[in-house]
């Protein structure tokens, strides 16, 4: 069995219109969300053998703040292909992981991460967590999927179970949806 963690970067700052998308930092709300979610992920009873992440500034800050809150120093493999990747690209990247780690935490962006969940977890009406993701996979959200495969190269659409979903607002109500 393999376990895949999916962590979307925390809320980014759109105020600097001159900044390239890749260079956008986290906003104040994102700073708090990254720390809370990073601590939550680190407290899970799982060791992430491999962490792969987009090198975009907002992802790097999300991981850094989460690690600081958890007082850990994770080894991250930065992979530019994760930046704004489609689900198909993310699946290809997972299939090619050498050494076949049992657990992988992927940190990146929507819509690719959300679509990855949709592609891997069957839409058979039996998983209320998938229904929540269909409503929205918000910034800083974390999902844990279990896959009955021996190697990552066996990864196929519809082959995962979504067993955990945590949104920032689940841990701190102030991190819930912003008023319209």
Short mmCIF file of N, CA, C and O in Angstrom, two decimals, residues 1-4 49-50 91-104 120 146-157 159-160:
data_model
loop_
_atom_site.label_atom_id
_atom_site.label_comp_id
_atom_site.label_asym_id
_atom_site.label_seq_id
_atom_site.Cartn_x
_atom_site.Cartn_y
_atom_site.Cartn_z
N UNK A 1 0.84 -1.18 0.00
CA UNK A 1 0.00 0.00 0.00
C UNK A 1 0.88 1.25 0.00
O UNK A 1 1.94 1.27 0.63
N UNK A 2 0.42 2.28 -0.69
CA UNK A 2 1.09 3.58 -0.73
C UNK A 2 0.16 4.64 -0.15
O UNK A 2 -1.07 4.50 -0.18
N UNK A 3 0.76 5.69 0.38
CA UNK A 3 0.00 6.82 0.91
C UNK A 3 0.49 8.08 0.21
O UNK A 3 1.70 8.33 0.13
N UNK A 4 -0.47 8.87 -0.27
CA UNK A 4 -0.18 10.13 -0.93
C UNK A 4 -0.82 11.26 -0.14
O UNK A 4 -2.04 11.26 0.06
N UNK A 49 8.17 9.89 3.60
CA UNK A 49 9.48 9.47 3.09
C UNK A 49 9.99 10.42 2.01
O UNK A 49 11.19 10.60 1.86
N UNK A 50 9.07 11.00 1.27
CA UNK A 50 9.47 11.93 0.21
C UNK A 50 8.48 13.08 0.18
O UNK A 50 7.27 12.87 0.22
N UNK A 91 0.33 12.90 -12.09
CA UNK A 91 0.31 11.43 -12.07
C UNK A 91 1.59 10.89 -12.71
O UNK A 91 2.22 9.97 -12.17
N UNK A 92 2.01 11.45 -13.82
CA UNK A 92 3.26 11.02 -14.46
C UNK A 92 4.44 11.20 -13.51
O UNK A 92 5.31 10.33 -13.40
N UNK A 93 4.48 12.33 -12.82
CA UNK A 93 5.57 12.61 -11.88
C UNK A 93 5.56 11.59 -10.75
O UNK A 93 6.62 11.08 -10.34
N UNK A 94 4.39 11.23 -10.24
CA UNK A 94 4.31 10.23 -9.18
C UNK A 94 4.75 8.86 -9.68
O UNK A 94 5.47 8.13 -8.98
N UNK A 95 4.35 8.50 -10.88
CA UNK A 95 4.71 7.20 -11.43
C UNK A 95 6.21 7.02 -11.61
O UNK A 95 6.71 5.91 -11.57
N UNK A 96 6.93 8.10 -11.79
CA UNK A 96 8.37 8.00 -12.06
C UNK A 96 9.23 8.11 -10.80
O UNK A 96 10.47 8.12 -10.90
N UNK A 97 8.63 8.16 -9.62
CA UNK A 97 9.41 8.30 -8.39
C UNK A 97 10.32 7.10 -8.18
O UNK A 97 9.86 5.98 -8.06
N UNK A 98 11.60 7.37 -8.15
CA UNK A 98 12.58 6.30 -7.96
C UNK A 98 12.66 5.91 -6.49
O UNK A 98 12.30 6.68 -5.61
N UNK A 99 13.08 4.69 -6.25
CA UNK A 99 13.22 4.21 -4.88
C UNK A 99 11.92 3.76 -4.25
O UNK A 99 11.91 3.20 -3.17
N UNK A 100 10.83 4.03 -4.90
CA UNK A 100 9.50 3.59 -4.48
C UNK A 100 9.18 3.84 -3.01
O UNK A 100 8.92 2.90 -2.25
N UNK A 101 9.19 5.11 -2.58
CA UNK A 101 8.84 5.40 -1.19
C UNK A 101 7.40 4.96 -0.89
O UNK A 101 6.54 4.99 -1.77
N UNK A 102 7.15 4.59 0.33
CA UNK A 102 5.81 4.17 0.74
C UNK A 102 4.88 5.38 0.86
O UNK A 102 3.70 5.29 0.57
N UNK A 103 5.44 6.52 1.28
CA UNK A 103 4.64 7.73 1.48
C UNK A 103 5.26 8.90 0.72
O UNK A 103 6.48 9.09 0.73
N UNK A 104 4.39 9.67 0.08
CA UNK A 104 4.81 10.88 -0.63
C UNK A 104 3.87 12.01 -0.24
O UNK A 104 2.64 11.83 -0.25
N UNK A 120 -8.01 10.35 -9.05
CA UNK A 120 -7.58 9.16 -8.31
C UNK A 120 -8.68 8.54 -7.45
O UNK A 120 -8.68 7.34 -7.21
N UNK A 146 -5.05 6.79 0.22
CA UNK A 146 -4.42 5.47 0.31
C UNK A 146 -4.62 4.76 -1.01
O UNK A 146 -5.70 4.83 -1.62
N UNK A 147 -3.57 4.07 -1.47
CA UNK A 147 -3.60 3.38 -2.75
C UNK A 147 -3.13 1.95 -2.57
O UNK A 147 -2.07 1.72 -1.99
N UNK A 148 -3.90 1.01 -3.06
CA UNK A 148 -3.52 -0.40 -2.98
C UNK A 148 -2.65 -0.77 -4.17
O UNK A 148 -3.09 -1.48 -5.08
N UNK A 149 -1.42 -0.25 -4.15
CA UNK A 149 -0.45 -0.53 -5.21
C UNK A 149 0.87 -0.88 -4.55
O UNK A 149 1.15 -0.44 -3.44
N UNK A 150 1.67 -1.65 -5.25
CA UNK A 150 2.99 -2.02 -4.73
C UNK A 150 4.06 -1.01 -5.13
O UNK A 150 5.01 -0.79 -4.40
N UNK A 151 3.89 -0.41 -6.33
CA UNK A 151 4.85 0.58 -6.81
C UNK A 151 4.10 1.77 -7.38
O UNK A 151 2.96 1.63 -7.87
N UNK A 152 4.72 2.93 -7.36
CA UNK A 152 4.08 4.14 -7.88
C UNK A 152 3.82 4.03 -9.38
O UNK A 152 2.91 4.66 -9.90
N UNK A 153 4.58 3.22 -10.07
CA UNK A 153 4.37 3.06 -11.51
C UNK A 153 3.01 2.42 -11.82
O UNK A 153 2.52 2.52 -12.93
N UNK A 154 2.39 1.79 -10.81
CA UNK A 154 1.08 1.16 -10.98
C UNK A 154 -0.08 2.15 -10.78
O UNK A 154 -1.24 1.76 -10.91
N UNK A 155 0.21 3.39 -10.46
CA UNK A 155 -0.82 4.39 -10.18
C UNK A 155 -1.79 4.52 -11.35
O UNK A 155 -1.37 4.71 -12.49
N UNK A 156 -3.08 4.39 -11.06
CA UNK A 156 -4.12 4.46 -12.09
C UNK A 156 -5.27 5.33 -11.60
O UNK A 156 -5.54 5.42 -10.40
N UNK A 157 -6.00 5.94 -12.54
CA UNK A 157 -7.20 6.68 -12.21
C UNK A 157 -8.17 5.79 -11.45
O UNK A 157 -8.32 4.60 -11.76
N UNK A 159 -7.99 4.61 -8.47
CA UNK A 159 -7.41 3.59 -7.62
C UNK A 159 -7.12 4.01 -6.19
O UNK A 159 -6.43 3.28 -5.48
N UNK A 160 -7.64 5.16 -5.75
CA UNK A 160 -7.31 5.65 -4.41
C UNK A 160 -8.55 5.80 -3.54
O UNK A 160 -9.67 5.92 -4.05
#
